[in-house]
């Protein structure tokens, strides 16, 4: 599949979805964009820039990745993740909290990491690396904030730009960019963009997100000498499966493009 065909098929898929779709896809041959600067609820995609902010603080000594943190009952929240089900008295290293935040989207781990870094520091870091329309305004599972209209927001362009920074720009040291890529590569949720991808041929280092009416995924596709940075955000869904389907279809088209099918 050539790039022009890829672009045409992805834009058609985006426009046919029942929900609103934001797309930003960057390859060496060009960019595909649709609603890419429109703000969406970030859902768990916000955890990617939180990871990068944490690694940035580690570089300046403000955060110690090997420090152990107590997982008290008071900090455990529901939703995705495993820490809510673990034993009392559990301690975990900061780097392990950050890893769980990404690979199983652990909400308890995320809230602990937010406390360690500081919300204002995370927002400042995101602005410094060029994420113009991404904001952390609440913790995970804070439904009281949501009822008041307080939410975390991002755009497809910002999320792809964030991922592209792990390869193309000096947002972190080489060592920590590699660490971030390894953590994203360990993602356990591959049911959206990577749903039909042969992961032995094309790697997908990704982070998903979902809320009622919302289905997101962003990832770095690498394989066959090509790299594609992708962010697809879908909201206003009446049927969650419709969002997952469009993500799966788009991921399949990118995969076919990369293996030159």
GROMACS .gro file of C-alpha atoms in nm:
model
  261
    1UNK     CA    1   0.000   0.000   0.000
    2UNK     CA    2   0.143   0.341  -0.092
    3UNK     CA    3   0.111   0.651   0.127
    4UNK     CA    4  -0.159   0.822  -0.078
    5UNK     CA    5  -0.380   0.514  -0.059
    6UNK     CA    6  -0.312   0.488   0.314
    7UNK     CA    7  -0.416   0.850   0.361
    8UNK     CA    8  -0.735   0.811   0.158
    9UNK     CA    9  -0.842   0.495   0.343
   10UNK     CA   10  -0.773   0.635   0.690
   11UNK     CA   11  -0.959   0.960   0.623
   12UNK     CA   12  -1.253   0.759   0.489
   13UNK     CA   13  -1.255   0.542   0.800
   14UNK     CA   14  -1.240   0.849   1.023
   15UNK     CA   15  -1.528   1.017   0.844
   16UNK     CA   16  -1.747   0.706   0.847
   17UNK     CA   17  -1.720   0.646   1.222
   18UNK     CA   18  -2.032   0.722   1.428
   19UNK     CA   19  -1.822   0.924   1.675
   20UNK     CA   20  -1.589   1.222   1.636
   21UNK     CA   21  -1.242   1.109   1.531
   22UNK     CA   22  -0.913   1.295   1.575
   23UNK     CA   23  -0.619   1.156   1.374
   24UNK     CA   24  -0.253   1.246   1.346
   25UNK     CA   25  -0.027   0.998   1.167
   26UNK     CA   26   0.330   1.081   1.074
   27UNK     CA   27   0.557   0.876   0.851
   28UNK     CA   28   0.868   0.966   0.655
   29UNK     CA   29   0.642   1.014   0.352
   30UNK     CA   30   0.402   1.263   0.505
   31UNK     CA   31   0.133   1.341   0.759
   32UNK     CA   32  -0.232   1.234   0.779
   33UNK     CA   33  -0.450   1.459   0.992
   34UNK     CA   34  -0.816   1.502   1.075
   35UNK     CA   35  -0.945   1.704   1.372
   36UNK     CA   36  -0.588   1.672   1.500
   37UNK     CA   37  -0.591   1.995   1.704
   38UNK     CA   38  -0.942   1.950   1.845
   39UNK     CA   39  -0.948   1.889   2.221
   40UNK     CA   40  -1.066   1.549   2.349
   41UNK     CA   41  -1.089   1.403   2.696
   42UNK     CA   42  -0.748   1.240   2.724
   43UNK     CA   43  -0.865   0.937   2.925
   44UNK     CA   44  -0.552   0.730   2.999
   45UNK     CA   45  -0.343   0.877   2.717
   46UNK     CA   46  -0.240   1.145   2.969
   47UNK     CA   47  -0.026   0.876   3.133
   48UNK     CA   48   0.229   0.897   2.849
   49UNK     CA   49   0.338   1.257   2.918
   50UNK     CA   50   0.322   1.182   3.293
   51UNK     CA   51   0.577   0.905   3.230
   52UNK     CA   52   0.802   1.143   3.037
   53UNK     CA   53   0.770   1.413   3.305
   54UNK     CA   54   0.875   1.160   3.568
   55UNK     CA   55   1.179   1.051   3.370
   56UNK     CA   56   1.270   1.417   3.318
   57UNK     CA   57   1.258   1.477   3.693
   58UNK     CA   58   1.474   1.169   3.748
   59UNK     CA   59   1.740   1.325   3.525
   60UNK     CA   60   1.759   1.634   3.747
   61UNK     CA   61   1.750   1.437   4.072
   62UNK     CA   62   1.404   1.556   4.174
   63UNK     CA   63   1.265   1.202   4.152
   64UNK     CA   64   1.443   0.884   4.262
   65UNK     CA   65   1.331   0.594   4.042
   66UNK     CA   66   1.462   0.332   4.286
   67UNK     CA   67   1.286   0.483   4.589
   68UNK     CA   68   1.018   0.261   4.742
   69UNK     CA   69   0.667   0.397   4.791
   70UNK     CA   70   0.411   0.258   5.036
   71UNK     CA   71   0.082   0.156   4.874
   72UNK     CA   72  -0.164   0.248   5.149
   73UNK     CA   73  -0.532   0.156   5.128
   74UNK     CA   74  -0.625   0.524   5.121
   75UNK     CA   75  -0.457   0.574   4.782
   76UNK     CA   76  -0.606   0.270   4.610
   77UNK     CA   77  -0.866   0.348   4.345
   78UNK     CA   78  -1.073   0.136   4.107
   79UNK     CA   79  -1.077   0.108   3.731
   80UNK     CA   80  -0.786  -0.041   3.542
   81UNK     CA   81  -0.478  -0.177   3.711
   82UNK     CA   82  -0.364  -0.435   3.965
   83UNK     CA   83  -0.252  -0.244   4.274
   84UNK     CA   84  -0.607  -0.212   4.404
   85UNK     CA   85  -0.611  -0.591   4.448
   86UNK     CA   86  -0.265  -0.638   4.599
   87UNK     CA   87  -0.187  -0.713   4.964
   88UNK     CA   88  -0.172  -0.457   5.244
   89UNK     CA   89   0.168  -0.315   5.329
   90UNK     CA   90   0.290  -0.339   4.970
   91UNK     CA   91   0.588  -0.123   4.874
   92UNK     CA   92   0.693  -0.056   4.516
   93UNK     CA   93   0.974   0.130   4.344
   94UNK     CA   94   0.885   0.451   4.160
   95UNK     CA   95   1.002   0.306   3.827
   96UNK     CA   96   0.770   0.008   3.880
   97UNK     CA   97   0.477   0.239   3.952
   98UNK     CA   98   0.551   0.424   3.629
   99UNK     CA   99   0.571   0.096   3.440
  100UNK     CA  100   0.236  -0.026   3.576
  101UNK     CA  101   0.086   0.313   3.491
  102UNK     CA  102   0.159   0.238   3.125
  103UNK     CA  103   0.150  -0.136   3.065
  104UNK     CA  104  -0.173  -0.209   3.256
  105UNK     CA  105  -0.290   0.154   3.285
  106UNK     CA  106  -0.288   0.125   3.665
  107UNK     CA  107  -0.488   0.415   3.811
  108UNK     CA  108  -0.353   0.381   4.164
  109UNK     CA  109   0.004   0.386   4.034
  110UNK     CA  110  -0.077   0.689   3.821
  111UNK     CA  111  -0.217   0.888   4.113
  112UNK     CA  112   0.090   0.808   4.322
  113UNK     CA  113   0.318   0.920   4.039
  114UNK     CA  114   0.117   1.244   4.001
  115UNK     CA  115   0.168   1.311   4.373
  116UNK     CA  116   0.542   1.244   4.346
  117UNK     CA  117   0.597   1.470   4.046
  118UNK     CA  118   0.334   1.735   4.115
  119UNK     CA  119   0.049   1.834   3.886
  120UNK     CA  120   0.193   2.178   3.811
  121UNK     CA  121   0.531   2.027   3.725
  122UNK     CA  122   0.366   1.779   3.487
  123UNK     CA  123   0.173   2.056   3.314
  124UNK     CA  124   0.483   2.270   3.291
  125UNK     CA  125   0.683   1.987   3.140
  126UNK     CA  126   0.413   1.916   2.881
  127UNK     CA  127   0.416   2.280   2.770
  128UNK     CA  128   0.797   2.283   2.758
  129UNK     CA  129   0.812   1.989   2.517
  130UNK     CA  130   0.554   2.142   2.285
  131UNK     CA  131   0.224   1.984   2.389
  132UNK     CA  132   0.013   2.292   2.327
  133UNK     CA  133  -0.332   2.154   2.409
  134UNK     CA  134  -0.273   1.889   2.677
  135UNK     CA  135  -0.362   1.948   3.042
  136UNK     CA  136  -0.370   1.739   3.358
  137UNK     CA  137  -0.655   1.878   3.566
  138UNK     CA  138  -0.764   1.582   3.779
  139UNK     CA  139  -0.644   1.249   3.912
  140UNK     CA  140  -0.762   0.914   3.783
  141UNK     CA  141  -1.109   0.801   3.894
  142UNK     CA  142  -1.196   1.146   4.032
  143UNK     CA  143  -1.560   1.138   3.931
  144UNK     CA  144  -1.647   1.436   4.151
  145UNK     CA  145  -1.417   1.651   3.939
  146UNK     CA  146  -1.571   1.509   3.622
  147UNK     CA  147  -1.920   1.599   3.744
  148UNK     CA  148  -1.797   1.957   3.780
  149UNK     CA  149  -1.665   1.953   3.422
  150UNK     CA  150  -1.300   1.922   3.526
  151UNK     CA  151  -1.119   1.678   3.298
  152UNK     CA  152  -0.782   1.599   3.144
  153UNK     CA  153  -0.755   1.698   2.778
  154UNK     CA  154  -0.532   1.636   2.479
  155UNK     CA  155  -0.529   1.629   2.099
  156UNK     CA  156  -0.423   1.373   1.842
  157UNK     CA  157  -0.144   1.604   1.729
  158UNK     CA  158  -0.008   1.645   2.082
  159UNK     CA  159  -0.004   1.272   2.152
  160UNK     CA  160   0.173   1.187   1.824
  161UNK     CA  161   0.416   1.475   1.883
  162UNK     CA  162   0.486   1.336   2.230
  163UNK     CA  163   0.569   0.993   2.088
  164UNK     CA  164   0.771   1.138   1.803
  165UNK     CA  165   0.982   1.318   2.062
  166UNK     CA  166   1.107   0.982   2.189
  167UNK     CA  167   1.300   0.941   1.865
  168UNK     CA  168   1.338   1.273   1.690
  169UNK     CA  169   1.390   1.537   1.961
  170UNK     CA  170   1.591   1.590   2.279
  171UNK     CA  171   1.303   1.578   2.529
  172UNK     CA  172   1.496   1.328   2.744
  173UNK     CA  173   1.841   1.171   2.756
  174UNK     CA  174   1.901   0.886   2.513
  175UNK     CA  175   1.896   0.642   2.806
  176UNK     CA  176   1.557   0.760   2.930
  177UNK     CA  177   1.406   0.779   2.582
  178UNK     CA  178   1.506   0.414   2.541
  179UNK     CA  179   1.355   0.333   2.881
  180UNK     CA  180   1.027   0.503   2.786
  181UNK     CA  181   1.018   0.309   2.459
  182UNK     CA  182   1.078  -0.019   2.643
  183UNK     CA  183   0.796   0.054   2.886
  184UNK     CA  184   0.557   0.140   2.601
  185UNK     CA  185   0.667  -0.175   2.417
  186UNK     CA  186   0.557  -0.374   2.722
  187UNK     CA  187   0.197  -0.256   2.681
  188UNK     CA  188  -0.049  -0.535   2.766
  189UNK     CA  189  -0.351  -0.379   2.591
  190UNK     CA  190  -0.313  -0.443   2.218
  191UNK     CA  191  -0.683  -0.464   2.126
  192UNK     CA  192  -0.711  -0.137   1.933
  193UNK     CA  193  -0.449  -0.005   1.687
  194UNK     CA  194  -0.244  -0.324   1.726
  195UNK     CA  195  -0.544  -0.558   1.718
  196UNK     CA  196  -0.466  -0.719   1.380
  197UNK     CA  197  -0.093  -0.640   1.362
  198UNK     CA  198   0.157  -0.927   1.338
  199UNK     CA  199   0.381  -0.809   1.622
  200UNK     CA  200   0.668  -1.026   1.500
  201UNK     CA  201   0.682  -0.813   1.185
  202UNK     CA  202   0.584  -0.471   1.322
  203UNK     CA  203   0.628  -0.357   1.683
  204UNK     CA  204   0.365  -0.130   1.836
  205UNK     CA  205   0.473   0.066   2.146
  206UNK     CA  206   0.140   0.211   2.254
  207UNK     CA  207  -0.096   0.345   2.518
  208UNK     CA  208  -0.472   0.307   2.507
  209UNK     CA  209  -0.742   0.506   2.684
  210UNK     CA  210  -1.114   0.477   2.731
  211UNK     CA  211  -1.408   0.630   2.913
  212UNK     CA  212  -1.780   0.595   2.846
  213UNK     CA  213  -1.822   0.712   2.486
  214UNK     CA  214  -1.444   0.741   2.439
  215UNK     CA  215  -1.192   0.505   2.275
  216UNK     CA  216  -0.832   0.618   2.216
  217UNK     CA  217  -0.496   0.471   2.122
  218UNK     CA  218  -0.158   0.613   2.032
  219UNK     CA  219   0.156   0.429   1.935
  220UNK     CA  220   0.489   0.404   1.759
  221UNK     CA  221   0.481   0.146   1.477
  222UNK     CA  222   0.828   0.018   1.381
  223UNK     CA  223   0.920  -0.249   1.130
  224UNK     CA  224   1.049  -0.317   0.780
  225UNK     CA  225   1.275  -0.012   0.803
  226UNK     CA  226   0.984   0.223   0.870
  227UNK     CA  227   0.853   0.418   1.168
  228UNK     CA  228   0.503   0.563   1.195
  229UNK     CA  229   0.384   0.779   1.486
  230UNK     CA  230   0.010   0.746   1.534
  231UNK     CA  231  -0.260   0.893   1.754
  232UNK     CA  232  -0.629   0.821   1.699
  233UNK     CA  233  -0.885   0.966   1.941
  234UNK     CA  234  -1.256   0.886   1.923
  235UNK     CA  235  -1.538   1.030   2.134
  236UNK     CA  236  -1.914   1.093   2.117
  237UNK     CA  237  -1.967   0.718   2.081
  238UNK     CA  238  -2.301   0.551   2.152
  239UNK     CA  239  -2.137   0.212   2.103
  240UNK     CA  240  -1.786   0.156   2.239
  241UNK     CA  241  -1.725  -0.125   1.990
  242UNK     CA  242  -1.760   0.119   1.700
  243UNK     CA  243  -1.464   0.314   1.835
  244UNK     CA  244  -1.251   0.005   1.887
  245UNK     CA  245  -1.337  -0.109   1.535
  246UNK     CA  246  -1.220   0.213   1.370
  247UNK     CA  247  -0.897   0.198   1.571
  248UNK     CA  248  -0.843  -0.162   1.466
  249UNK     CA  249  -0.914  -0.081   1.099
  250UNK     CA  250  -0.674   0.215   1.103
  251UNK     CA  251  -0.403   0.008   1.271
  252UNK     CA  252  -0.451  -0.260   1.007
  253UNK     CA  253  -0.405  -0.007   0.725
  254UNK     CA  254  -0.086   0.125   0.885
  255UNK     CA  255   0.045  -0.229   0.921
  256UNK     CA  256  -0.027  -0.306   0.556
  257UNK     CA  257   0.146   0.016   0.454
  258UNK     CA  258   0.454  -0.075   0.658
  259UNK     CA  259   0.490  -0.424   0.516
  260UNK     CA  260   0.412  -0.287   0.168
  261UNK     CA  261   0.103  -0.506   0.124
   0.00000   0.00000   0.00000
